[in-house]
Structure formats: C-alpha cells, structure tokens
Coordinates of C-alpha atoms in Angstrom, one line a residue:
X1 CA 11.6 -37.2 -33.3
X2 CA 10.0 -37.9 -30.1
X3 CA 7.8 -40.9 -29.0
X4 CA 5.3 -38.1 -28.3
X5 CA 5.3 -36.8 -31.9
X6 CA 3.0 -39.0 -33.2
X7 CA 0.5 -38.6 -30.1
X8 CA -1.7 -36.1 -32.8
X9 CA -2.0 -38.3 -35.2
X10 CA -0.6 -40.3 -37.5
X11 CA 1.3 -38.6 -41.0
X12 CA -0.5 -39.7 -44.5
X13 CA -1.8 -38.0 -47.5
X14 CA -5.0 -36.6 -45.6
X15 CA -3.3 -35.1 -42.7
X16 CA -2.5 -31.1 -42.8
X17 CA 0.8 -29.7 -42.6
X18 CA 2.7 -30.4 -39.0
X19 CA 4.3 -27.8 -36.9
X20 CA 6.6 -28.5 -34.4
X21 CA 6.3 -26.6 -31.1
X22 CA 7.9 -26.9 -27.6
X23 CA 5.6 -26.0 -24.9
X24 CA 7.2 -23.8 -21.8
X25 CA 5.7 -22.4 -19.1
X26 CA 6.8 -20.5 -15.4
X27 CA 4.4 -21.6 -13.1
X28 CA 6.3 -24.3 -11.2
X29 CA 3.1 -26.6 -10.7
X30 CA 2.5 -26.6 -14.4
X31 CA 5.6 -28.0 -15.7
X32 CA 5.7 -31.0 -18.3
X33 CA 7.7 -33.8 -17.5
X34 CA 10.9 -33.9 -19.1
X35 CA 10.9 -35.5 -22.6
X36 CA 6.9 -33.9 -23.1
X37 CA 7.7 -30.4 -24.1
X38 CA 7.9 -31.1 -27.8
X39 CA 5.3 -32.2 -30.2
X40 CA 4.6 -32.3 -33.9
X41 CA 0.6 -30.6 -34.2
X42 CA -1.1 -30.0 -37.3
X43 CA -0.8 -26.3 -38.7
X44 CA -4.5 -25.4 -38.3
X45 CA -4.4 -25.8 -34.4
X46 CA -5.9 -23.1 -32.3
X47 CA -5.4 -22.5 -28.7
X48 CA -8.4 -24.8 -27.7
X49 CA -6.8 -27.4 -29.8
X50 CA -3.5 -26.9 -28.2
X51 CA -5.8 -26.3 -24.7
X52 CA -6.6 -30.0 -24.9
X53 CA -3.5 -31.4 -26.1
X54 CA -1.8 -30.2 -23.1
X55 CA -4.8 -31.3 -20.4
X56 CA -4.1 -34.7 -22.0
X57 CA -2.8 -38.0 -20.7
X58 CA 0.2 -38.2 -22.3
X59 CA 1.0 -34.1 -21.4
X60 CA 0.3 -33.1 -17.9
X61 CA -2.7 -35.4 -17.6
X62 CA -5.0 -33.1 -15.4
X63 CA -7.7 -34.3 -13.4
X64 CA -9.9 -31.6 -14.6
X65 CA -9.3 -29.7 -17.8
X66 CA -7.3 -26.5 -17.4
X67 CA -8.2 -23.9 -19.8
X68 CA -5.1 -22.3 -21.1
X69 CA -3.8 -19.6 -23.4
X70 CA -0.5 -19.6 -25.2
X71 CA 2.3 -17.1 -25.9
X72 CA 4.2 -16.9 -28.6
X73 CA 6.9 -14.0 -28.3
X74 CA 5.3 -12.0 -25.9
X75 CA 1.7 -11.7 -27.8
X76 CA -1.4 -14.2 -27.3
X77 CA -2.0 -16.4 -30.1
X78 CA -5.7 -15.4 -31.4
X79 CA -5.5 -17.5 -35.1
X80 CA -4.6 -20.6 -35.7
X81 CA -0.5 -21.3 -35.7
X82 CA -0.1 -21.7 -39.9
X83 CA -1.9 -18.0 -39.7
X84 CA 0.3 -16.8 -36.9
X85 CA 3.0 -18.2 -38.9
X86 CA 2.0 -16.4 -41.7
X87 CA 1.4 -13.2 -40.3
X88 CA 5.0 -13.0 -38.8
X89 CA 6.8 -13.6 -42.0
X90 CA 8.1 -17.2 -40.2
X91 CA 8.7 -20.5 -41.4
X92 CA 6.2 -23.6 -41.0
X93 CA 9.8 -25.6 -40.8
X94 CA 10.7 -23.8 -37.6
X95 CA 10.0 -24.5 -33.9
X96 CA 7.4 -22.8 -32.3
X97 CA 8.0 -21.9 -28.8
X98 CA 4.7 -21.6 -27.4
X99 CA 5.0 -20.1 -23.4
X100 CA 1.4 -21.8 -22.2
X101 CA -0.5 -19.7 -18.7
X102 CA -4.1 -20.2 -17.1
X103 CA -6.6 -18.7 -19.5
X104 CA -7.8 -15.0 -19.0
X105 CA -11.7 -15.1 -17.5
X106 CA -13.5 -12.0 -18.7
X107 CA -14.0 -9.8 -16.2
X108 CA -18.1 -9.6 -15.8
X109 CA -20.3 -6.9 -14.6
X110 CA -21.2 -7.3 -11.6
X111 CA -23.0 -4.5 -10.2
X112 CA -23.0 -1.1 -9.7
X113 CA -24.1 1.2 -6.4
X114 CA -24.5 5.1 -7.3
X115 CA -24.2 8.0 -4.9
X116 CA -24.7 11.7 -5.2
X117 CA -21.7 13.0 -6.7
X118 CA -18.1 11.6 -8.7
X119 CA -16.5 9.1 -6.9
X120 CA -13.0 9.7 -6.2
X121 CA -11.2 6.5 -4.8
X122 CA -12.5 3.3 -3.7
X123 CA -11.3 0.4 -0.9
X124 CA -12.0 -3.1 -0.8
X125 CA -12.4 -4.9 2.8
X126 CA -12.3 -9.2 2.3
X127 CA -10.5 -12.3 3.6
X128 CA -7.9 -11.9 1.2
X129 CA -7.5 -8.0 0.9
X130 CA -4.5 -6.3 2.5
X131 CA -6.6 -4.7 5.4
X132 CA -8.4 -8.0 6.0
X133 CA -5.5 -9.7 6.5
X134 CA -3.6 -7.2 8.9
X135 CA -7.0 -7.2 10.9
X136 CA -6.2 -11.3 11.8
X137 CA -8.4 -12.7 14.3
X138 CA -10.6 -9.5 14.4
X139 CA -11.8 -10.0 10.4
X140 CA -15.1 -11.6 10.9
X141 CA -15.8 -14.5 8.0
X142 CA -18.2 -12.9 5.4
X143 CA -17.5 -8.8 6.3
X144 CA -16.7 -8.1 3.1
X145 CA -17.0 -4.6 2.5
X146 CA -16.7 -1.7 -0.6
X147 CA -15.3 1.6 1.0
X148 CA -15.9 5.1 -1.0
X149 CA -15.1 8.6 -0.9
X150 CA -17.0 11.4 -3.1
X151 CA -16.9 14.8 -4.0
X152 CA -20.0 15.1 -1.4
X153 CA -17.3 15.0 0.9
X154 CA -18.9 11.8 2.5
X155 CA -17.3 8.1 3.2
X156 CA -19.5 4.8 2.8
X157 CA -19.5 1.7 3.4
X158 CA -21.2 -0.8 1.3
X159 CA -22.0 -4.5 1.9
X160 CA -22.4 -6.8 -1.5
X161 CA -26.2 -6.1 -1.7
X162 CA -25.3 -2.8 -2.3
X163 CA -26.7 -1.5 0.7
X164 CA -24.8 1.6 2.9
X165 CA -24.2 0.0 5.8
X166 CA -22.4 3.3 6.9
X167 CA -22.1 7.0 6.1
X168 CA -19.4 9.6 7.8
X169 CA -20.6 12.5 9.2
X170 CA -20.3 16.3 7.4
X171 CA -17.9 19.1 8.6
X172 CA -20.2 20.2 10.2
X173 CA -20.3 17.8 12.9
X174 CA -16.6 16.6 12.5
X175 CA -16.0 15.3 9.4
X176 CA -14.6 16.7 6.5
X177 CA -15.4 20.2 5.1
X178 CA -14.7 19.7 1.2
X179 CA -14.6 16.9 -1.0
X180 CA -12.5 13.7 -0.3
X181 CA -10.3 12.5 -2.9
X182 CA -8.6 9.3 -1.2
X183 CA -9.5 6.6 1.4
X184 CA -8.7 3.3 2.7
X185 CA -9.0 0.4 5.4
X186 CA -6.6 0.7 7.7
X187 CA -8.0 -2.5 9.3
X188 CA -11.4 -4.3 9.1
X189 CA -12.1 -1.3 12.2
X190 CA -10.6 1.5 11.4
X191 CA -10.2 3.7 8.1
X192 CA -7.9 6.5 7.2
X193 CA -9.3 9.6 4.1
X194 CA -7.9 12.4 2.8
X195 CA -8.9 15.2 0.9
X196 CA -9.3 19.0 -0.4
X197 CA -9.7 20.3 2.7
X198 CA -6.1 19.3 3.5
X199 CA -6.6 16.8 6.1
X200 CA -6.1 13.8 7.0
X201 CA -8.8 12.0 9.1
X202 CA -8.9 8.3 11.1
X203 CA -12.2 6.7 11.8
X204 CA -13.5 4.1 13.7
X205 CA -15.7 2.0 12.1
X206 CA -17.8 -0.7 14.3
X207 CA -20.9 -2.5 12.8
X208 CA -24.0 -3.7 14.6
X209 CA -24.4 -7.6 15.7
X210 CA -26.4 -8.0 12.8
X211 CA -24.2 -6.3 9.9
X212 CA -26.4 -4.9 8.6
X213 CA -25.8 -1.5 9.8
X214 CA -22.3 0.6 11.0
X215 CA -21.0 3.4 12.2
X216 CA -18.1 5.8 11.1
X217 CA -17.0 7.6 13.8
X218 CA -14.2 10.3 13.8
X219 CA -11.4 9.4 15.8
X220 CA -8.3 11.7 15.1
X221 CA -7.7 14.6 12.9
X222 CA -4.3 15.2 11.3
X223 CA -2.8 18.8 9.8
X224 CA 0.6 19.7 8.4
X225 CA -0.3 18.9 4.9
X226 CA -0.8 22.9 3.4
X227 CA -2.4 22.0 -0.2
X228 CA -5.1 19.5 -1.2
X229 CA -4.1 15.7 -0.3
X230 CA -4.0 13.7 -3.3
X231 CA -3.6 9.8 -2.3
X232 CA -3.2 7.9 0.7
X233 CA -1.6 4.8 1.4
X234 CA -1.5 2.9 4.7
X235 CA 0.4 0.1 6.4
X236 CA -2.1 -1.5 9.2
X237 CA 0.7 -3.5 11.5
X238 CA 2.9 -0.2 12.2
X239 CA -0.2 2.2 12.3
X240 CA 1.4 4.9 9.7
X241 CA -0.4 6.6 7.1
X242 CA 1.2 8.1 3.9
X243 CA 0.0 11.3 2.4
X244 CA 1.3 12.7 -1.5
X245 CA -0.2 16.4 -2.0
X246 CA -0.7 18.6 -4.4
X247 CA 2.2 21.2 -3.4
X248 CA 4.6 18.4 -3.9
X249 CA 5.0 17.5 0.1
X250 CA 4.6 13.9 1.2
X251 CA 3.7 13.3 5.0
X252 CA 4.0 10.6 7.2
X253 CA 1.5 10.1 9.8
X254 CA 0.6 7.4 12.9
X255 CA -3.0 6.6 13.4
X256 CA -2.4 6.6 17.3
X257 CA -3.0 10.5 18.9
X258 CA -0.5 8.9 22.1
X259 CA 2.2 8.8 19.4
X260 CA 1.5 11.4 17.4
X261 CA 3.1 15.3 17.8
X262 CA 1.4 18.2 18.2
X263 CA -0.8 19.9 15.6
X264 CA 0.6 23.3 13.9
X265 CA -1.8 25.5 15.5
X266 CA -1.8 28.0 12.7
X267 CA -3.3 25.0 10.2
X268 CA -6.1 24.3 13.3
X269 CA -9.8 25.0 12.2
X270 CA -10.5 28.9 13.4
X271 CA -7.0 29.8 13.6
X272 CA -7.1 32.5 10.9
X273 CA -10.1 34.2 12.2
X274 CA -10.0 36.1 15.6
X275 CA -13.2 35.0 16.8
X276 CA -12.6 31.3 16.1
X277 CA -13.9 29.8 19.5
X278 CA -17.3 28.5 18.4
X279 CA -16.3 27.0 14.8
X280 CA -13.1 25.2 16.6
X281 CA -15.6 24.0 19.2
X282 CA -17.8 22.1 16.6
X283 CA -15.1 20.8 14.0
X284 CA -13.2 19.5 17.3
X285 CA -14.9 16.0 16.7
X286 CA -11.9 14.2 17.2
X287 CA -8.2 14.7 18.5
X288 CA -5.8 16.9 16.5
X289 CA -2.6 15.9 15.7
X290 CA 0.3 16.8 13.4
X291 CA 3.0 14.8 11.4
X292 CA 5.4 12.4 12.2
X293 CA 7.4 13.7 9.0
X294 CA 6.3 15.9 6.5
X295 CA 8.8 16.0 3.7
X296 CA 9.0 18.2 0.8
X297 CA 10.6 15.8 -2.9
X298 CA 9.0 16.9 -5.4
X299 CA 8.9 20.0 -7.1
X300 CA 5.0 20.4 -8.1
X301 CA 2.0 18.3 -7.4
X302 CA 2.7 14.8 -5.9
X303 CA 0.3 12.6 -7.3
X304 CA 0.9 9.5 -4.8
X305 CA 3.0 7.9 -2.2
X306 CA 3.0 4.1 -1.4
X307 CA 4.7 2.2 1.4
X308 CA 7.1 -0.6 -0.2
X309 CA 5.0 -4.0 0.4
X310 CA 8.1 -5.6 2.3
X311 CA 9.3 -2.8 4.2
X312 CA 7.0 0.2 5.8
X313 CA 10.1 2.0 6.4
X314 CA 10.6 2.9 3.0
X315 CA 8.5 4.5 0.1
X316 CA 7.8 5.9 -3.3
X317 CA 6.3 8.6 -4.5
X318 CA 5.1 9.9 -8.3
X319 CA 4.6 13.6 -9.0
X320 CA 3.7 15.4 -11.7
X321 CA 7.5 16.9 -11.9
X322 CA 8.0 13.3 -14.0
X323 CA 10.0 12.0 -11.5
X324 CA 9.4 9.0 -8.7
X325 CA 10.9 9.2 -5.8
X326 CA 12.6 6.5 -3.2
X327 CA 12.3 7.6 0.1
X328 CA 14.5 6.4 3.4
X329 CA 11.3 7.1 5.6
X330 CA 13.4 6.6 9.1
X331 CA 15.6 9.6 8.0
X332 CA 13.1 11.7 5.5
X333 CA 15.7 11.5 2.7
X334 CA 15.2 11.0 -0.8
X335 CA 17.6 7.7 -1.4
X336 CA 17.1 7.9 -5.5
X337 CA 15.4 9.5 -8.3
X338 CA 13.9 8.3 -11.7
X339 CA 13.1 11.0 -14.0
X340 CA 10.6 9.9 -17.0
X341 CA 8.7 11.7 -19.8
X342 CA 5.9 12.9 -18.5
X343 CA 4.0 13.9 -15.8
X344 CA 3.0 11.2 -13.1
X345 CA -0.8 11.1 -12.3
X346 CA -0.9 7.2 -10.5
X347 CA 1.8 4.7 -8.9
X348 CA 1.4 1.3 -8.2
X349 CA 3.8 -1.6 -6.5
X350 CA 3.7 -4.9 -8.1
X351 CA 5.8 -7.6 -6.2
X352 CA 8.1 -9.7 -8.3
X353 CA 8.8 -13.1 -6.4
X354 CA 12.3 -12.8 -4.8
X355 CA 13.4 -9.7 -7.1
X356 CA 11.5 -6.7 -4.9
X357 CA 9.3 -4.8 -6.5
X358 CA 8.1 -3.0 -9.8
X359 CA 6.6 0.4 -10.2
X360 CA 4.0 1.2 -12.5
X361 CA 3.4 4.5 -13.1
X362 CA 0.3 6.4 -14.9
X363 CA 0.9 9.2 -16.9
X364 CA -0.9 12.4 -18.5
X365 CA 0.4 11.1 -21.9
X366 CA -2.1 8.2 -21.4
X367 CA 0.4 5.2 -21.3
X368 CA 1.8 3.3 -18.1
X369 CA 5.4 3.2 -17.5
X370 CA 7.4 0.5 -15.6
X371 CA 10.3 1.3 -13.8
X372 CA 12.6 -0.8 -11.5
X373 CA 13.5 1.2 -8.2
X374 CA 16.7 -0.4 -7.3
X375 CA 19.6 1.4 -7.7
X376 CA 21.9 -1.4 -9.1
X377 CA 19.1 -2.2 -11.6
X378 CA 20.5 -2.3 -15.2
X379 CA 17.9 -0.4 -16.4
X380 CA 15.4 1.4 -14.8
X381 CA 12.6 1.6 -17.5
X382 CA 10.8 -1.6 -18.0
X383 CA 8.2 -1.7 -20.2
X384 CA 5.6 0.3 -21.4
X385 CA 1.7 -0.2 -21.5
X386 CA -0.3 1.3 -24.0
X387 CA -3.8 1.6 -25.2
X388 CA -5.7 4.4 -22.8
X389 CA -6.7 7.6 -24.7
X390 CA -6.6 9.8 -21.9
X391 CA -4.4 10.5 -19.0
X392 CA -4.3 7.4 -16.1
X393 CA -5.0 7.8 -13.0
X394 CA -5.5 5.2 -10.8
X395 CA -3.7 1.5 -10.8
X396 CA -3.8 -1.6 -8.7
X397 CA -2.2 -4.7 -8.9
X398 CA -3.4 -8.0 -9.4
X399 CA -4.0 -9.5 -5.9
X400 CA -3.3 -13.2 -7.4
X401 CA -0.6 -13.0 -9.6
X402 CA 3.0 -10.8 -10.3
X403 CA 1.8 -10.4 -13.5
X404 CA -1.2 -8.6 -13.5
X405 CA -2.6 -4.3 -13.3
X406 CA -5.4 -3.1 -13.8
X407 CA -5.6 0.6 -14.6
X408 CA -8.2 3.6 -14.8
X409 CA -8.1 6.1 -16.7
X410 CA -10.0 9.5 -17.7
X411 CA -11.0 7.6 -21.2
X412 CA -13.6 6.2 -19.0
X413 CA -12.4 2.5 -18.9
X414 CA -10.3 0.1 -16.9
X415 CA -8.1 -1.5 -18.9
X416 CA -6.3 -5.0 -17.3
X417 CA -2.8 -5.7 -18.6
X418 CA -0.6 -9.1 -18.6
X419 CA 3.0 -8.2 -18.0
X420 CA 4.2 -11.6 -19.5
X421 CA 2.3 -10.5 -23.1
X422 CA 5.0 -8.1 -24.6
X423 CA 6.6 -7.2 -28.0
X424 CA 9.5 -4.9 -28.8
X425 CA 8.7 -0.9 -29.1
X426 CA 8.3 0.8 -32.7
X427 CA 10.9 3.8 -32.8
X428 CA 7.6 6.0 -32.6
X429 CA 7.4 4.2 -29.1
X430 CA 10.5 5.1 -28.1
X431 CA 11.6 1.4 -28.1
X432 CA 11.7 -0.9 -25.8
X433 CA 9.7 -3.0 -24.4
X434 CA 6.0 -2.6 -25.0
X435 CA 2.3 -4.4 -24.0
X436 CA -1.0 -3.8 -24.8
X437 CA -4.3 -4.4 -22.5
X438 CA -5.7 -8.2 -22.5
X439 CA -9.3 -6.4 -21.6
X440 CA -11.3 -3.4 -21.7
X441 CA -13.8 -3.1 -18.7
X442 CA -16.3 -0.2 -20.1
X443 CA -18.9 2.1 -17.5
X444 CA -21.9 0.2 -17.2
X445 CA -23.8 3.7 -16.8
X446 CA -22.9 4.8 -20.4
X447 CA -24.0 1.9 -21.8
X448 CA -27.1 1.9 -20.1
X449 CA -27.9 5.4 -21.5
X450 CA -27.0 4.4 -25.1
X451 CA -25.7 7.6 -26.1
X452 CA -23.3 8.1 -29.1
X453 CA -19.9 8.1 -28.5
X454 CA -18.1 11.4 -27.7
X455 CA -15.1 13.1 -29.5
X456 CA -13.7 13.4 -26.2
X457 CA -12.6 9.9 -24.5
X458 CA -14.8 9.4 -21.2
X459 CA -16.3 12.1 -21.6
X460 CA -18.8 11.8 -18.5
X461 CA -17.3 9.1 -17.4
X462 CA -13.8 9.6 -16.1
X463 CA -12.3 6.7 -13.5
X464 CA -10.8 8.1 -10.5
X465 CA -10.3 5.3 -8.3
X466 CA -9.9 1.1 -9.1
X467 CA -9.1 -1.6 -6.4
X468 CA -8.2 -5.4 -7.6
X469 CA -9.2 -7.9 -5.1
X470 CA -9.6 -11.5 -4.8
X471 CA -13.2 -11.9 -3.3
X472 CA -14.7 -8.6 -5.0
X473 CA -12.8 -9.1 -8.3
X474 CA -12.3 -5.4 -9.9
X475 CA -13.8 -2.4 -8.2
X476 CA -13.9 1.1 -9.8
X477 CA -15.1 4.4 -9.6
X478 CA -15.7 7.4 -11.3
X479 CA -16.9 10.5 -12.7
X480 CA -20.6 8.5 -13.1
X481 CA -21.1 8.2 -9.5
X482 CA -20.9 5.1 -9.5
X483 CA -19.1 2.4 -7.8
X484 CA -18.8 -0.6 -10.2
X485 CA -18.3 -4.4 -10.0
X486 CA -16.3 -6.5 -12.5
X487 CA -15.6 -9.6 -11.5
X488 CA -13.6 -12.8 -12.8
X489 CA -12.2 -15.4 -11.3
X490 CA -8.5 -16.1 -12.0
X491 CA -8.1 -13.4 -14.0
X492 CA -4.6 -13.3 -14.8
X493 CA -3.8 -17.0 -13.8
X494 CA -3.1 -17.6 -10.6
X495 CA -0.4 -19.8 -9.8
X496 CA -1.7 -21.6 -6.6

C-alpha cells in the first residue's frame, strides 16, 4: 500500500468499505505525479467526492478547483462506485480504473432569432472560428457574426443582439431564385451558398464603420452543378469551394472569376427560352463562371463533401448510395471507398492529434457512424453513436477538443457526444464499439408552445443545420425558423 492510501482517512470500525482505484487520464497537463495514481477511497464516493480528492494537495494540487468527471470503461460514473460496482456484477476487492476528464458544462439556452421560413444551414463568424481565423489581420476584434440560409431563399447576417445586420438580395435582383440549402464564411468578407436552384453563388460582405449594419453583395455566380446543391464546404487560404448534389456529382469551385473557366452556356439563366435577353439581363448581378472540376462518385444523391482539414487538395464525400468517398481533388479521382449500412444524410471531420482524421457520418437509420479514411487503417468502422430517433442530418465537431460532435437530427434535437465515453455493441447493434449522447439540447420554440409530444419525433421541429464554435457555443437551425443559441463553456473538456 501506498503512503497516499491513507490520505482519505484513517481504517477503524466506523469507516465504510475502501475501494481501491488508480486514477488515469490523457490530457498531458493533467497528469499525477508518479507514485499518486493509486488511492484507497471509501465505497460510497461520488464523482464530487473523487472531484475533490484529485484537486487536492497531495493529488495534482490545483490552484483553483477543477471540476471533473470520471470514466470507468468507457461510460460516466453517475452513482456512487459500491453502486457502480454493483451494477456491473464486479468486485469491491478489485481495482477500479477510473479515466478522470474536465467536467461536461450544460450547454444553456442562449437565444433564439426567428425568420420567415425553415432554416436550412447555419455559419458561425468569431476569433476562433475557421473563417475568422483564415481572415487574419482583416477579422476585426468583436465581429462576431451568425450567418443563415432559409427556404425564403434569403442569406442573413446576425450580430449577438440578434439584430440582421444584413440580408441578400432576391433573384430577382441577382440573388438566388429558390430556396438555399447551404452557406458559409469564406472569410470574415466574403461568403459562398448554395441551393435548389442549382447554383452556387459568392458574396461580398462589407459592414458599415459602425457595425451595426452590412451589406451582401453578389459577386460571382457559378453553374455546372445540374440537380439541387446539397452542402457546401469551403477552404478560405486557396479560395475553393466544394459542392455535393443531389444527382450524386461533387464540384469544385474557385471563388476568384480571373481563375475560374467558362460557364456552360446551356445551364446560363434564359438559355432554354428563345427570347431570354431581358431575364439574363436582370439575373446577370454578378460574373458567371463554371467549374474547376465537376466530378461524378456517387451513384444517387450526395449528401456532402468536406475538404480534409490538413490538406485542401483532398476530400470526402457521403451519399445516400451508403458509401463515403476519398477524393484525389488534383486529379478528380476517387482514391478509396467505404461502403456502410445505410444511406448517408451528414459528414463531418474530426481531427485526431497526429493520427489524421475521423469521419462521422449521419445516417437515415438515425445513428452516427465513425469510419477511419486511411487505407492502411485496420479497420475502417469506428464506433457507433446512438440515441437520435430520426434520420441525422447535420454534424460539427467540437472546436476545442478531438473528442467532441455535436449532431442534428430530424427528431428535433441536437444531441452532443464524447467519443472517449464508449461501451462494447449488443449483437442487436451489430457489435462493436458503441456511445451514447452526454446531452440532449431540445428547440426552445416547442417548449415555449407547450404542446404535447408527437408520435412522430420532431415533428415541427426538424434540425437542418448546427455549427460548434468556441465564442458562440452551439448554433442550430431548423424546421422552427429559428436560429438557436446553446452555449457552454468547455464543453467537452478542453485540454489547453
């Protein structure tokens, strides 16, 4: 026994049954000193028991208490350890290896800014978001911004009042002509959206000295795609765009019109109809362009295409065929293929330290599937998440932590996942390994109208669209239209 055992307390007639457990963690600034990691605590202990045990000066000896939570084979001790004990058929006699992380903060509701129709995707603009960051020296301190894209067809831009700093123009006048079903920030000045009408369009977006006002204006138009584009993704230092639509093409696109090819002119505005001069003459808002590539993978309806994080040259794409897709992007070819289950709806990259990526993929059977895209990887299935009860659809990835997804779903929820918490699949799973959401962020607008539940999961209340950010916390959007605001700090345990 250890010097440190008796640091709990002393053994005697009054003192419940001990436990042994050795504490382990893998954030690298969190580590107990060698010689600390085992401890004799009483059997009743609960995490905020073990919380302050492990703040203490004997244990890491923090300056300010840490709240933490604790691991024990993949799942997040919720009882006391004699109950978990209990409850898992295990001995009190045997060592408990407890796997201790930065406490999970509840994601609160923040707010929530309603437009005119469903909201189909949202976009986060901060310090810390991807498009802030690629804008450098041209992201002004404080511009943090909320970017949707509606049925209505319109883009806005919101500030964290929940004003609309911004609105895009209709087809009329140069924007588009049917509803919008993707959109993001290119930079903190320029945005890139996509949608039925089966374009894809760049703005400019510049703001007045005050901020309190903008304007979207349309700077290029791009056709090739033939069907409705599904999801975009963008990669701000090279200027490409990626495209995933609903015929199963992908594009790739350059947000510069010097760079950019021709446009097919049989896909321009007014090229079907003979007398087409007038209507080309008001759509024309903006320069038309075509593709740099437009590549045909998938068999139906590609549901989204993502740049890899590390390398804009290549990408991935999910499609409805059940298959995701690695694609050489400097020579248009498919490089490797992972067929699953079920149709794709959602994709997701989540970067694992020094071991490339993860995908997570949403699917109409309402679970998230895991896949590793290398091709020397052991095994390309993962994990699986479950707990949605209706098809996912949009995903985003924890801006603070490897570990961390948050996922949308038509159930009409947001559900946020820990890839560290996992247990082994049942055979009714299908095995391997499985994990099951840490928190359930619910729409604010159903709530509000206190209505009984519905037989039919999100009924009213579909997500389309979530973004995970540092500054704004967890923005989502949906079939309530409305844009909504969780926020928590640290959610998934950063490990700054």
């Amino acid at each position: 026994m250890s010097s440190m055992d008796s640091s709990i307390g002393q053994p005697g007639a009054a003192e419940p049954q001990q436990i042994r457990v050795n504490f382990t963690t893998t954030s690298p600034d969190l580590q107990l000193p060698e010689g600390r990691t085992q401890l004799l605590v009483p059997a009743d202990i609960k995490r905020y028991g073990l919380s302050r045990v492990l703040n203490s000066e004997s244990m890491l000896n923090t300056p300010s208490p840490i709240p933490f939570d604790f691991l024990i084979n993949g799942s997040f001790l919720r009882t006391s350890l004699e109950e978990y004990l209990k409850a898992n058929g295990l001995s009190s006699e045997s060592t408990v290896i407890l796997q201790y992380v930065r406490s999970l903060i509840p994601p609160v509701f923040q707010a929530s800014f309603e437009h005119d129709d469903w909201v189909s995707d949202v976009d986060v603009l901060s310090g810390t978001s991807r498009a802030g960051v690629w804008s450098g020296d041209k992201f002004v301190t404080g511009q943090d911004r909320i970017l949707s894209a509606s049925y209505d067809g319109l883009l806005r831009i919101w500030n964290d009042s929940g004003n609309v700093l911004a609105t895009s123009v209709a087809g009329s006048l140069g924007g588009h002509s049917a509803s919008i079903k993707a959109a993001k920030f290119v930079s903190s000045s320029q945005i890139a959206s996509a949608g039925l009408d089966r374009t894809i369009r760049i703005w400019k977006y510049a703001e007045a000295d005050d901020r309190l006002s903008g304007i979207l204006k349309p700077s290029l138009e791009l056709y090739g795609h033939k069907a409705c584009v599904e999801s975009l993704d963008v990669h701000g230092p090279t200027g490409r765009v990626l495209s995933a639509a609903s015929d199963g093409s992908v594009g790739l696109w350059t947000t510069s019109k010097s760079a950019a090819p021709a446009a097919p002119s049989d896909l321009l505005p007014g090229a079907a109809a003979g007398s087409g001069a007038k209507k080309r003459k008001i759509t024309s808002a903006a320069p038309q362009r075509g593709a740099l590539a437009l590549m045909q993978p998938h068999s139906t309806a590609a549901s989204a295409a993502l740049f890899d994080p590390a390398d804009p040259t290549v990408a991935y794409s999910a499609s409805q065929d059940h298959t995701l897709r690695t694609i050489d992007l400097t020579t248009a070819k498919v490089e490797s293929v992972i067929t699953t289950s079920h149709p794709l709806l959602s994709l997701c990259t989540i970067q694992r330290g020094g071991s490339g990526v993860l995908l997570a993929a949403g699917t109409s059977a309402r679970h998230i599937t895991l896949a590793d895209p290398r091709v020397n990887a052991a095994t390309t299935a993962v994990m699986t998440l479950r707990g949605h009860r209706n098809m996912v659809t949009c995903l985003a990835a924890a801006p603070d932590s490897e570990y961390g997804l948050a996922s949308g779903s038509h159930d009409g929820t947001v559900r946020v996942w820990d890839l560290r918490s996992a247990r082994a699949g049942t055979k009714a799973e299908g095995g391997g390994s499985v994990s099951e959401s840490v928190y359930v962020i619910e729409r604010e607008s159903q709530k509000e109208k206190g209505r009984a539940k519905s037989d039919v999961p999100g009924r009213g209340a579909k997500v389309f669209g979530v973004a995970w950010d540092q500054r704004w916390g967890i923005v989502s959007a949906g079939e309530d239209k409305m844009v909504q605001v969780n926020r928590g700090r640290d959610l998934l345990a950063a490990t700054e």
